[in-house]
């Protein structure tokens, strides 16, 4: 496996963000509207045809391979297609991760598209967010190949749809294993806690 990516300059990245950020947000809004709409069947059919026409327009030219690039200025990967932080993935909330000396955090919104039990976030979505944000600290901001070995989630109570916060910290690195802890919280406190063990794969160990 190759952990190197094609480079994108700071200017190119800024231009791409200016194009794709509002475009992807429009798709997020479409997904939310599709979940919550109450319009009649004829309107749905008209919307379907319009969406199919847009899809056909977009698939005229498609890129093969990974959507991940390396930012020339920071050296960090730009994971356009990531389902948690991807700037071109409408499934992603997305998380805008902020880093501190002790770890990282992000505040974000999860709406109707992420609902499991009525009014609550699907537990698998909570695990996805925690897997990613713990991985951020375990892999030194995704700059080192540490991948999820185990992720243990403890659901303290339901996580309500709406504004949430995720936090993670690196506990320690022991050889090829990194240990991280984190949680998701709402305005009333922590809803889900997680502990993760992240492992450097065999192909990367000789490169240390």
Tab-separated table of C-alpha atoms in Angstrom:
chain	number	residue	atom	x	y	z
A	1	UNK	CA	0.000	0.000	0.000
A	2	UNK	CA	1.263	3.481	-0.901
A	3	UNK	CA	0.827	6.176	1.751
A	4	UNK	CA	2.006	8.969	-0.568
A	5	UNK	CA	-0.371	11.239	-2.452
A	6	UNK	CA	-0.211	13.678	-5.320
A	7	UNK	CA	0.460	17.217	-4.105
A	8	UNK	CA	-1.878	20.179	-4.278
A	9	UNK	CA	-0.590	23.720	-3.780
A	10	UNK	CA	-2.115	26.070	-1.238
A	11	UNK	CA	-3.573	28.215	-4.030
A	12	UNK	CA	-5.037	25.203	-5.838
A	13	UNK	CA	-6.538	23.937	-2.602
A	14	UNK	CA	-8.102	27.312	-1.872
A	15	UNK	CA	-9.607	27.477	-5.357
A	16	UNK	CA	-10.964	23.936	-5.055
A	17	UNK	CA	-12.510	24.719	-1.670
A	18	UNK	CA	-14.188	27.806	-3.103
A	19	UNK	CA	-15.771	25.657	-5.835
A	20	UNK	CA	-16.646	22.466	-3.973
A	21	UNK	CA	-17.590	23.672	-0.482
A	22	UNK	CA	-20.849	25.389	-1.508
A	23	UNK	CA	-21.560	22.675	-4.100
A	24	UNK	CA	-21.228	19.889	-1.521
A	25	UNK	CA	-23.285	21.841	1.000
A	26	UNK	CA	-26.045	22.108	-1.587
A	27	UNK	CA	-26.048	18.304	-1.871
A	28	UNK	CA	-26.195	18.010	1.937
A	29	UNK	CA	-29.194	20.313	1.903
A	30	UNK	CA	-30.756	18.124	-0.791
A	31	UNK	CA	-30.255	14.985	1.310
A	32	UNK	CA	-31.817	16.666	4.331
A	33	UNK	CA	-34.733	17.889	2.225
A	34	UNK	CA	-35.229	14.414	0.736
A	35	UNK	CA	-35.497	12.896	4.222
A	36	UNK	CA	-37.898	15.520	5.550
A	37	UNK	CA	-40.014	16.479	2.539
A	38	UNK	CA	-43.773	16.143	2.513
A	39	UNK	CA	-44.483	17.156	-1.088
A	40	UNK	CA	-46.773	15.159	-3.351
A	41	UNK	CA	-45.734	12.306	-5.630
A	42	UNK	CA	-45.788	14.400	-8.806
A	43	UNK	CA	-43.365	16.892	-7.295
A	44	UNK	CA	-41.130	14.028	-6.179
A	45	UNK	CA	-41.111	12.632	-9.723
A	46	UNK	CA	-40.182	16.034	-11.168
A	47	UNK	CA	-37.392	16.396	-8.624
A	48	UNK	CA	-36.135	12.906	-9.425
A	49	UNK	CA	-35.815	13.738	-13.129
A	50	UNK	CA	-33.968	16.956	-12.296
A	51	UNK	CA	-31.557	15.124	-10.015
A	52	UNK	CA	-30.949	12.429	-12.638
A	53	UNK	CA	-30.149	15.135	-15.192
A	54	UNK	CA	-27.617	16.760	-12.841
A	55	UNK	CA	-26.041	13.361	-12.113
A	56	UNK	CA	-25.665	12.701	-15.839
A	57	UNK	CA	-23.960	16.090	-16.229
A	58	UNK	CA	-21.489	15.367	-13.439
A	59	UNK	CA	-20.553	11.882	-14.670
A	60	UNK	CA	-19.448	13.116	-18.102
A	61	UNK	CA	-15.931	13.395	-16.634
A	62	UNK	CA	-14.944	11.285	-13.638
A	63	UNK	CA	-11.665	10.765	-11.800
A	64	UNK	CA	-10.301	7.309	-11.066
A	65	UNK	CA	-8.384	6.353	-7.947
A	66	UNK	CA	-8.202	8.008	-4.550
A	67	UNK	CA	-9.588	11.479	-3.887
A	68	UNK	CA	-6.853	12.126	-1.297
A	69	UNK	CA	-4.126	14.690	-2.021
A	70	UNK	CA	-1.226	16.127	-0.010
A	71	UNK	CA	-1.212	19.821	0.841
A	72	UNK	CA	2.171	21.210	-0.242
A	73	UNK	CA	2.208	23.830	2.505
A	74	UNK	CA	1.275	21.722	5.522
A	75	UNK	CA	2.125	18.230	4.299
A	76	UNK	CA	-1.247	17.010	5.582
A	77	UNK	CA	-3.542	14.856	3.474
A	78	UNK	CA	-6.589	16.491	1.910
A	79	UNK	CA	-9.172	13.701	2.071
A	80	UNK	CA	-11.877	15.036	-0.258
A	81	UNK	CA	-13.930	11.834	-0.116
A	82	UNK	CA	-13.666	11.081	3.609
A	83	UNK	CA	-17.138	10.428	5.113
A	84	UNK	CA	-16.335	12.462	8.248
A	85	UNK	CA	-14.231	15.425	7.066
A	86	UNK	CA	-14.370	15.231	3.266
A	87	UNK	CA	-14.939	18.584	1.614
A	88	UNK	CA	-16.424	16.883	-1.460
A	89	UNK	CA	-18.449	14.231	0.357
A	90	UNK	CA	-22.001	15.283	1.202
A	91	UNK	CA	-22.276	12.379	3.651
A	92	UNK	CA	-19.668	14.077	5.854
A	93	UNK	CA	-21.167	16.529	8.428
A	94	UNK	CA	-18.294	17.706	7.915
A	95	UNK	CA	-16.016	18.014	10.945
A	96	UNK	CA	-13.671	21.009	10.963
A	97	UNK	CA	-11.052	19.647	13.336
A	98	UNK	CA	-9.096	21.998	15.581
A	99	UNK	CA	-5.848	20.932	17.240
A	100	UNK	CA	-4.500	21.666	20.701
A	101	UNK	CA	-1.404	20.615	22.628
A	102	UNK	CA	-3.400	17.801	24.221
A	103	UNK	CA	-5.445	16.580	21.274
A	104	UNK	CA	-8.178	17.851	18.986
A	105	UNK	CA	-11.846	18.787	18.903
A	106	UNK	CA	-14.638	19.689	16.501
A	107	UNK	CA	-18.116	21.128	16.755
A	108	UNK	CA	-20.641	20.036	14.132
A	109	UNK	CA	-24.311	19.446	13.361
A	110	UNK	CA	-26.037	16.139	12.675
A	111	UNK	CA	-29.517	16.435	11.215
A	112	UNK	CA	-32.269	14.168	9.929
A	113	UNK	CA	-29.988	12.200	7.593
A	114	UNK	CA	-28.136	10.778	10.621
A	115	UNK	CA	-31.136	9.734	12.714
A	116	UNK	CA	-31.330	6.280	14.266
A	117	UNK	CA	-33.836	6.130	17.143
A	118	UNK	CA	-36.379	8.977	16.832
A	119	UNK	CA	-34.644	12.267	17.577
A	120	UNK	CA	-31.274	10.650	18.236
A	121	UNK	CA	-28.141	10.112	16.175
A	122	UNK	CA	-27.602	6.580	14.867
A	123	UNK	CA	-25.069	4.840	17.121
A	124	UNK	CA	-23.003	3.806	14.110
A	125	UNK	CA	-22.603	7.430	13.112
A	126	UNK	CA	-21.298	8.232	16.597
A	127	UNK	CA	-18.772	5.411	16.215
A	128	UNK	CA	-17.735	6.729	12.792
A	129	UNK	CA	-17.083	10.210	14.150
A	130	UNK	CA	-15.151	8.851	17.123
A	131	UNK	CA	-13.126	6.464	14.983
A	132	UNK	CA	-12.015	9.370	12.839
A	133	UNK	CA	-11.258	11.914	15.544
A	134	UNK	CA	-9.326	9.367	17.637
A	135	UNK	CA	-7.466	8.408	14.480
A	136	UNK	CA	-6.505	12.052	13.984
A	137	UNK	CA	-4.554	12.150	17.249
A	138	UNK	CA	-3.228	8.598	16.946
A	139	UNK	CA	-1.786	9.302	13.500
A	140	UNK	CA	-0.420	12.769	14.299
A	141	UNK	CA	-3.018	14.624	12.217
A	142	UNK	CA	-3.186	11.798	9.648
A	143	UNK	CA	0.502	12.233	8.813
A	144	UNK	CA	1.530	8.729	9.984
A	145	UNK	CA	0.054	5.360	8.953
A	146	UNK	CA	-1.749	4.280	12.124
A	147	UNK	CA	-5.015	2.494	11.340
A	148	UNK	CA	-7.835	1.346	13.596
A	149	UNK	CA	-7.149	-1.931	15.365
A	150	UNK	CA	-9.960	-1.815	17.895
A	151	UNK	CA	-12.521	0.828	18.798
A	152	UNK	CA	-14.553	0.411	21.980
A	153	UNK	CA	-17.553	2.705	22.401
A	154	UNK	CA	-19.527	3.191	25.599
A	155	UNK	CA	-22.943	4.737	24.990
A	156	UNK	CA	-23.882	6.628	28.141
A	157	UNK	CA	-27.193	7.917	26.755
A	158	UNK	CA	-28.790	8.858	23.467
A	159	UNK	CA	-26.984	11.458	21.371
A	160	UNK	CA	-29.563	14.028	20.244
A	161	UNK	CA	-29.687	15.338	16.706
A	162	UNK	CA	-28.356	18.886	16.399
A	163	UNK	CA	-25.211	20.646	17.583
A	164	UNK	CA	-22.531	18.343	19.023
A	165	UNK	CA	-18.880	18.379	20.018
A	166	UNK	CA	-16.273	15.641	19.624
A	167	UNK	CA	-12.941	15.596	21.460
A	168	UNK	CA	-9.954	13.250	21.397
A	169	UNK	CA	-6.567	12.943	23.033
A	170	UNK	CA	-3.567	10.676	22.524
A	171	UNK	CA	-2.869	8.618	25.640
A	172	UNK	CA	0.392	7.022	24.534
A	173	UNK	CA	2.361	5.409	21.719
A	174	UNK	CA	3.871	2.001	22.402
A	175	UNK	CA	5.942	0.843	19.447
A	176	UNK	CA	3.595	0.084	16.589
A	177	UNK	CA	0.477	0.851	18.653
A	178	UNK	CA	-1.083	4.197	19.521
A	179	UNK	CA	-3.762	4.519	22.199
A	180	UNK	CA	-6.371	7.276	22.099
A	181	UNK	CA	-9.461	8.302	24.063
A	182	UNK	CA	-12.341	10.576	23.134
A	183	UNK	CA	-16.009	11.399	23.449
A	184	UNK	CA	-19.019	13.108	21.905
A	185	UNK	CA	-21.034	15.563	23.981
A	186	UNK	CA	-24.069	17.809	23.744
A	187	UNK	CA	-24.991	20.811	25.907
A	188	UNK	CA	-25.784	18.501	28.826
A	189	UNK	CA	-22.519	16.561	28.790
A	190	UNK	CA	-20.946	13.427	27.362
A	191	UNK	CA	-23.151	10.994	25.443
A	192	UNK	CA	-20.591	8.517	24.055
A	193	UNK	CA	-17.044	7.662	25.114
A	194	UNK	CA	-14.509	5.706	23.078
A	195	UNK	CA	-11.109	4.091	23.450
A	196	UNK	CA	-9.142	3.111	20.399
A	197	UNK	CA	-5.998	1.159	19.595
A	198	UNK	CA	-4.408	2.178	16.306
A	199	UNK	CA	-1.764	0.010	14.676
A	200	UNK	CA	1.009	0.760	12.214
A	201	UNK	CA	0.646	-1.798	9.398
A	202	UNK	CA	3.479	-4.161	8.529
A	203	UNK	CA	4.305	-2.426	5.239
A	204	UNK	CA	5.037	0.843	7.083
A	205	UNK	CA	7.188	-0.493	9.900
A	206	UNK	CA	10.386	-0.758	7.866
A	207	UNK	CA	10.029	2.895	6.871
A	208	UNK	CA	10.303	4.224	10.440
